[in-house]
XYZ file of C-alpha atoms in Angstrom:
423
model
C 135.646 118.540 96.514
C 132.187 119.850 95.295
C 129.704 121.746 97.402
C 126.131 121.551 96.530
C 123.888 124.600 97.517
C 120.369 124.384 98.055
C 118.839 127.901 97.787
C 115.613 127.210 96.648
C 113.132 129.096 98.982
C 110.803 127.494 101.346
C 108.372 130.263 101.379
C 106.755 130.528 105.129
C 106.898 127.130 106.041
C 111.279 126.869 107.475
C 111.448 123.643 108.275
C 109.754 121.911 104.958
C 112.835 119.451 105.123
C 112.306 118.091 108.780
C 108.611 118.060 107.898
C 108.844 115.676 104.880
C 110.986 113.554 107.177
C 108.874 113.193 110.057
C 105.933 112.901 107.478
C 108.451 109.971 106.030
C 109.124 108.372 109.215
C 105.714 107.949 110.633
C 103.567 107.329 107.604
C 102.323 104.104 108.899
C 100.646 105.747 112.034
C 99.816 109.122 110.157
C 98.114 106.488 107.676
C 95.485 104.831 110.143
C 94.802 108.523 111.811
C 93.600 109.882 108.909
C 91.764 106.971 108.303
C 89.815 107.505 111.974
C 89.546 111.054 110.794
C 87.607 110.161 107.780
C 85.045 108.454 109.451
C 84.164 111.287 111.492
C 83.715 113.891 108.676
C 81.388 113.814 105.278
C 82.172 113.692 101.807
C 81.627 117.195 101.225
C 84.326 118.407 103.764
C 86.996 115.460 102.812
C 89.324 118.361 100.774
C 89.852 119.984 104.166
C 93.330 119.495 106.696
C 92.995 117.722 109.599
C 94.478 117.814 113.032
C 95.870 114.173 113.304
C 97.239 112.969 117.243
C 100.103 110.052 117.647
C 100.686 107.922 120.195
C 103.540 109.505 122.621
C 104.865 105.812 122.798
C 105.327 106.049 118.773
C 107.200 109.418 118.859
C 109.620 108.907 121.845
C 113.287 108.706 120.642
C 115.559 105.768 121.954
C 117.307 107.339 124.708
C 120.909 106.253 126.945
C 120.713 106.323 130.826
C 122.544 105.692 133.636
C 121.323 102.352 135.214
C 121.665 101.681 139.311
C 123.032 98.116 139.217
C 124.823 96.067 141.974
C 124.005 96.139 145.826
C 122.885 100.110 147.402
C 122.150 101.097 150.633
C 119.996 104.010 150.773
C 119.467 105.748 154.504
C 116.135 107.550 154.649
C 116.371 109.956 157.721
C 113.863 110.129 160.205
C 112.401 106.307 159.485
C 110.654 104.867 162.031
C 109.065 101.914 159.721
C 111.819 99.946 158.842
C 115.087 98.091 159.512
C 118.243 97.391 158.350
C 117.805 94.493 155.727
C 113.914 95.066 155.468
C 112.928 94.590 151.450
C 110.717 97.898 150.356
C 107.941 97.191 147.966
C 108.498 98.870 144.359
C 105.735 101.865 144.487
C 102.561 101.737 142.654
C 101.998 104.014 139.330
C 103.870 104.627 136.507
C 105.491 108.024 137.790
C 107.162 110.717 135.345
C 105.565 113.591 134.663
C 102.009 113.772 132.661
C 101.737 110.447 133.052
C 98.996 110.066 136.038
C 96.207 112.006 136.485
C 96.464 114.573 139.843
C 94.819 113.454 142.615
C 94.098 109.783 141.574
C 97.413 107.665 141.146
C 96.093 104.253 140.072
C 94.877 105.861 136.913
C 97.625 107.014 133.907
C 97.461 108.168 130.449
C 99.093 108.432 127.513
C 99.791 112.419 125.995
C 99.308 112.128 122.324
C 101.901 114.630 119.899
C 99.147 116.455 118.056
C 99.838 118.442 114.982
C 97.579 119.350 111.732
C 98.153 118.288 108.086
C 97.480 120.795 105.408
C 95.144 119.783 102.879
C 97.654 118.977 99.749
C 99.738 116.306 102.789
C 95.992 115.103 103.724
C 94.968 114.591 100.168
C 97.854 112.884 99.480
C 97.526 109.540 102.104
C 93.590 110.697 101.422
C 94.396 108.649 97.904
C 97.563 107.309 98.138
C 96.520 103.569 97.581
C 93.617 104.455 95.053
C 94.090 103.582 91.190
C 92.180 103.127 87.986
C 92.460 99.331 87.486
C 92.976 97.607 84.704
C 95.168 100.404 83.054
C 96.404 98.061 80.570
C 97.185 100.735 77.522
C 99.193 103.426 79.510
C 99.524 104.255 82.922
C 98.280 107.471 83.392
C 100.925 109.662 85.867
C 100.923 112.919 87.559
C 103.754 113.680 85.139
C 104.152 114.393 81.860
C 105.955 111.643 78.683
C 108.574 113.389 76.605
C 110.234 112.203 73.528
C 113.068 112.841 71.550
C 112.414 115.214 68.805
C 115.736 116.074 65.997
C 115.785 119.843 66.661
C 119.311 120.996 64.501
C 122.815 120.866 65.476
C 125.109 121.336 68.246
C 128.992 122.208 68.498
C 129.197 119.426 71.319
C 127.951 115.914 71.717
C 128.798 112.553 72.503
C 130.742 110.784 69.411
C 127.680 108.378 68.508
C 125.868 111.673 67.691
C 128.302 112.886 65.232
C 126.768 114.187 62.367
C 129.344 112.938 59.346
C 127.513 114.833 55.881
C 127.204 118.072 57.710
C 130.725 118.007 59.757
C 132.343 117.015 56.375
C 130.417 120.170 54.707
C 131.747 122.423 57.421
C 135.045 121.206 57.054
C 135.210 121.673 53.189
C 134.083 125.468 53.862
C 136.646 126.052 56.454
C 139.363 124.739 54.046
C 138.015 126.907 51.185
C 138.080 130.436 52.858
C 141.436 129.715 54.990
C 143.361 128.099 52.111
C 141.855 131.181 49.281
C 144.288 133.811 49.226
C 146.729 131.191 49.529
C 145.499 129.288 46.232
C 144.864 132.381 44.259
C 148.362 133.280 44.931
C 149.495 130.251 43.547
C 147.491 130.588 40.566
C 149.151 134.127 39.714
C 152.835 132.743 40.519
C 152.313 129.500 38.125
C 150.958 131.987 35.217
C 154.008 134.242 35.624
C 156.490 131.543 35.835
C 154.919 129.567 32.797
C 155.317 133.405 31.271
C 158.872 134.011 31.846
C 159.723 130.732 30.778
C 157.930 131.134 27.448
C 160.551 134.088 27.208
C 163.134 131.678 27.380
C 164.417 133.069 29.957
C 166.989 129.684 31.684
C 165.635 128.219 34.938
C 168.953 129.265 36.855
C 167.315 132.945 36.255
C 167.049 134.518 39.641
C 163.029 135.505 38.952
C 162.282 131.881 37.837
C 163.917 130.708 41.199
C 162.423 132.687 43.134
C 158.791 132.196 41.968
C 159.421 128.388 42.252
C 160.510 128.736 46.169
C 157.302 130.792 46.229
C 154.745 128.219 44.651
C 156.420 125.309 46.925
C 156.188 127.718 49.991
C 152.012 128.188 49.100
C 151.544 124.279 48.018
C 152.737 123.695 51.910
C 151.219 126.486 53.678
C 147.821 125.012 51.561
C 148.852 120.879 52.407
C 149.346 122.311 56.351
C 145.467 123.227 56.146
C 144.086 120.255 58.384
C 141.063 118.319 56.457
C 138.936 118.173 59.575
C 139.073 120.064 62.827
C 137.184 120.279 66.038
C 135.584 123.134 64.898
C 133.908 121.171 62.312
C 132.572 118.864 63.893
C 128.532 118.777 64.239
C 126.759 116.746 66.630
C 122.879 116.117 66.212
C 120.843 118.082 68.946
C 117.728 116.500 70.535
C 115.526 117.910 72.477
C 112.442 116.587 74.987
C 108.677 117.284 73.700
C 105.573 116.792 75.432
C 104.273 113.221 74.095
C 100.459 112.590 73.682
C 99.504 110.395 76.239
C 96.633 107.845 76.027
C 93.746 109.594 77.874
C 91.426 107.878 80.028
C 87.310 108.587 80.156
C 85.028 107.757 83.141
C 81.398 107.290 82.697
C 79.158 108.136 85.839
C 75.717 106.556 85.417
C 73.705 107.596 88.354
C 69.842 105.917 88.879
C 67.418 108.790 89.586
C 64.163 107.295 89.241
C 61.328 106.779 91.668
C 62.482 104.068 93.611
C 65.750 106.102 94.632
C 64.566 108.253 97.716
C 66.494 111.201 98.536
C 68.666 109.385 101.158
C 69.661 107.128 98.694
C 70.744 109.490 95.928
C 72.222 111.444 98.769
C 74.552 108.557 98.960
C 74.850 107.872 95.227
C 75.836 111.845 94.708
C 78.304 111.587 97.517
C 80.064 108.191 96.398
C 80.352 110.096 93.168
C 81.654 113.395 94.343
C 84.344 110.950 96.034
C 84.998 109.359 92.964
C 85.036 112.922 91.213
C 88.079 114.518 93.556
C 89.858 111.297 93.091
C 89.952 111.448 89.268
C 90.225 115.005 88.918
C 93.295 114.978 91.624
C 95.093 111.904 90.336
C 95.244 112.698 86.882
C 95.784 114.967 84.308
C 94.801 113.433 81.212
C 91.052 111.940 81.892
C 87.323 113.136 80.944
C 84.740 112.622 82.598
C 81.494 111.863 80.875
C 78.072 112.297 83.165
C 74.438 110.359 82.526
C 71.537 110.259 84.439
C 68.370 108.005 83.747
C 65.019 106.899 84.928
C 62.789 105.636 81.806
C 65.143 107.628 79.140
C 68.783 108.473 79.779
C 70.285 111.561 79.161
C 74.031 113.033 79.271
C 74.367 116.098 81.268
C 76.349 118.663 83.089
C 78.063 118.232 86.210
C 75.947 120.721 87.619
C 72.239 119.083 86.355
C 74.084 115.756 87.443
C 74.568 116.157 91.263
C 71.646 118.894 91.666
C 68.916 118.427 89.201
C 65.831 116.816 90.654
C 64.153 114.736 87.913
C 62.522 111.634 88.428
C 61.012 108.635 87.000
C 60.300 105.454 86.321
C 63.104 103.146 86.104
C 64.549 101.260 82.969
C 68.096 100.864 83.129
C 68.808 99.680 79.604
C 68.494 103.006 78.441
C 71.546 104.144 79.949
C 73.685 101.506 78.662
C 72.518 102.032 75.216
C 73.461 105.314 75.271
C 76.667 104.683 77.125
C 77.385 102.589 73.728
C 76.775 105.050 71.588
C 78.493 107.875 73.105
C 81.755 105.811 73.206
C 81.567 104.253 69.755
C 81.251 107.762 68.663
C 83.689 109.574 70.649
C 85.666 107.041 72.766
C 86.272 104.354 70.495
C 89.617 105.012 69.124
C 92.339 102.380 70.537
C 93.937 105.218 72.690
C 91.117 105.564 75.034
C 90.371 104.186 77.808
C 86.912 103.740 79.330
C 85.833 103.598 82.715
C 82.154 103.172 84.045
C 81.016 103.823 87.474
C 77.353 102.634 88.096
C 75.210 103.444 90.901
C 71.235 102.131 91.425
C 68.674 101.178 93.948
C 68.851 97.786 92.002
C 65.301 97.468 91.219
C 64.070 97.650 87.699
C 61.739 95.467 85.355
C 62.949 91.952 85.229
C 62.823 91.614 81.117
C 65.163 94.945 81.447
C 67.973 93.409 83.571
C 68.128 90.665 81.537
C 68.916 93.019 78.674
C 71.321 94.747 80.968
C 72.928 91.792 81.585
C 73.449 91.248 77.854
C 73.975 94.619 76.612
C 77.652 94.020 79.000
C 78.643 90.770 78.420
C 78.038 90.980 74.327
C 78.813 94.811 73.587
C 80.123 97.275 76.360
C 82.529 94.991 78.604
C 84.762 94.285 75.479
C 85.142 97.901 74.849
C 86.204 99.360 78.462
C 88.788 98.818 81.047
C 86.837 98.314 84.733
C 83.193 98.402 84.985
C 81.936 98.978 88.465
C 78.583 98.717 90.070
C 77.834 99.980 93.443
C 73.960 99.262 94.625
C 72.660 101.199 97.311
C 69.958 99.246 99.043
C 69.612 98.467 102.637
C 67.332 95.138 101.951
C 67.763 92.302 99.785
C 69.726 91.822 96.623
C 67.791 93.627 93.917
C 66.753 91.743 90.468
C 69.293 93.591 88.437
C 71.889 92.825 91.508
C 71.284 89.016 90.292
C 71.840 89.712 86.774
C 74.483 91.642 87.469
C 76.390 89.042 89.573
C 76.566 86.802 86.347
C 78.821 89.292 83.945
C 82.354 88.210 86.280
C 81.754 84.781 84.967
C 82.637 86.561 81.258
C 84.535 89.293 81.920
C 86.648 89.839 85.336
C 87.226 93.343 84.809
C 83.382 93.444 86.670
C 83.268 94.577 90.142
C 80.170 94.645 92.789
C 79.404 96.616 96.050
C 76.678 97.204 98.330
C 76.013 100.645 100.067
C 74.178 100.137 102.947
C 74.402 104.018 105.356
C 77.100 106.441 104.392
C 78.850 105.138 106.675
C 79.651 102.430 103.749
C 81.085 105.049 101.047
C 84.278 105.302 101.783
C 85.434 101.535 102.727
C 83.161 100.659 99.074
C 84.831 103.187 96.902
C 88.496 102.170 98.547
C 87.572 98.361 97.439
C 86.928 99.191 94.133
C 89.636 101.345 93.301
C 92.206 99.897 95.450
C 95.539 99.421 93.867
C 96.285 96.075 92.117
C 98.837 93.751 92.514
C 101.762 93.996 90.267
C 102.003 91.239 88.287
């Protein structure tokens, strides 16, 4: 019978194990509370814990009791109400302790079991349904791709790794230095035998019989010499190396001309501070390129991106040429893969959206992955809205939202990188 030990350490937190499983157990309803927690909070405090509450009535364990069945006859001293064979009405309220509230017993509630994710465990169902789609070159993981790299030879291995040429060297070595003072010795007897016999000395002689007994004894100590043994035998070793994964690259193209008000690029910097702790949580291997635009587009820090207050007027064009350029010259090698995440008031010259519209379907769709446009408006449907609406027609890796409040971030940016169906 084998035991199996588990001593790795648990730091402060003791019961990590009973944790995970309760975590396990009641994901579902864990699931929609942090999903009523995340309406109450902003962006900007999203990375924190939360204290999350469950339904008693989801938490209560099935339990065996001792039922009062058949007929009972219950005497309740000092009645002066009723009679024998009177029927008592069941009494009102739930009863059971915390259950009503004192002093009112037509009123009960329900005691939630209240306990606080950390951040990491809040994080996690935070993004646990949130992908890149359209990840049709690699799937980008958490974890790392090894391969299988020739790295010498082992003394041990399965039989399909044998390594014949250099087990067959090693065994022709072995025989060589166990079988040399053996076949040097033979050497010297043969020479003196062929010696005394060229003295004519008769082969009854007792020296020429004894150096015969002596060659045959070294010919079978040398024939006993096995031509292979275990120790010979080399197996080829392999070992795992990190393997170069196909990296990803997300474009953020934020609108910061004129037309976009503070409140709105409030809401454009906070759907893309979302979409920034997603990518930079979820995976490794990913850049992210920023560029911000009015009438001339520019690539820029993550610092001048979410802080810098430069304005404009508005021609929209200009950042998809120079979303072009930047991946034909950096991004266009067949192991990328481009992302773009878009984010406008919608309004811009009409001539201009029609180029926008082009400029996707003809030249950057092709070349990226998932293209999605998120206009933050609370009117109409702007002019480059209407162009925009026209690229799924061509190319279905297109995707369209409307931000209305803030309120509106969250469900948007969970529709457009929701998980997709495996097909």
């Amino acid at each position: 019978m084998t035991y199996l030990i588990d001593r790795r350490l648990q730091g402060k937190n003791k019961s990590a194990v009973n944790r995970e499983r309760f975590l396990r157990r009641y994901k579902a309803q864990i699931k929609d509370a942090v999903g009523r927690a995340i309406k109450g909070r902003s962006i900007t405090d999203i990375e924190n814990g939360e204290k999350v509450s469950i339904p008693v009535k989801d938490v209560n364990e099935p339990t065996f009791g001792h039922a009062h069945g058949g007929v009972w006859e219950v005497v309740n001293p000092g009645n002066q109400e009723y009679q024998r064979g009177d029927q008592i009405n069941r009494p009102k309220g739930g009863g059971g302790a915390g259950r009503g509230k004192a002093g009112n017993s037509d009123q009960t509630t329900e005691d939630d079991f209240i306990f606080e994710l950390s951040r990491e465990e809040f994080m996690n169902y935070f993004f646990e349904d949130l992908e890149l789609p359209h990840m049709v070159k690699t799937q980008l993981t958490a974890t790392t791709e090894f391969k299988n790299q020739r790295a010498g030879y082992n003394m041990s291995g399965t039989p399909s790794n044998i390594h014949v040429l250099r087990s067959l060297r090693g065994a022709l070595g072995r025989r060589i230095a166990v079988g040399g003072s053996s076949r040097k010795r033979v050497i010297e007897a043969e020479r003196e035998l062929e010696d005394l016999l060229a003295e004519g000395l008769p082969l009854q002689d007792p020296r020429v019989v004894e150096l015969k007994k002596l060659i045959h004894h070294l010919h079978t100590r040398l024939l006993a010499i096995p031509f292979i043994d275990p120790f010979d035998l080399r197996y080829t070793n392999r070992i795992k190396v990190p393997k170069p994964m196909t990296q990803a690259v997300m474009f953020c193209i934020m609108d910061v001309s004129g037309s976009m008000d503070e409140t709105r690029k409030d809401t454009a910097k906070r759907f893309f501070i979302l979409l920034y702790l997603f990518l930079k949580r979820v995976y490794d291997k990913i850049e992210v390129v920023f560029i911000r635009h009015h009438t001339a587009a520019a690539e820029v820090d993550e610092n001048e991106f979410f802080h810098s207050r430069e304005s404009g007027g508005t021609v929209v064009s200009s950042a998809l040429h120079l979303l072009n350029k930047i991946i034909d010259e950096r991004y266009g090698a067949g192991s990328w893969n481009s992302y773009v995440a878009q984010a406008s008031d919608g309004d811009n010259w009409d001539n201009d959206s029609m180029l926008c519209r082009q400029l996707l379907v003809n030249t950057i769709m092709p070349k990226v992955q998932y293209y999605t446009y998120v206009e933050i408006t609370d009117g109409p449907p702007q002019n480059l809205w209407e162009q925009y609406a026209q690229v799924p027609e061509y190319h279905p890796n297109f995707a369209m939202q409307k931000i209305v409040t803030p309120a509106d971030i969250y469900p948007v940016f969970r529709e457009l990188f929701k998980k997709q169906p495996k097909s």
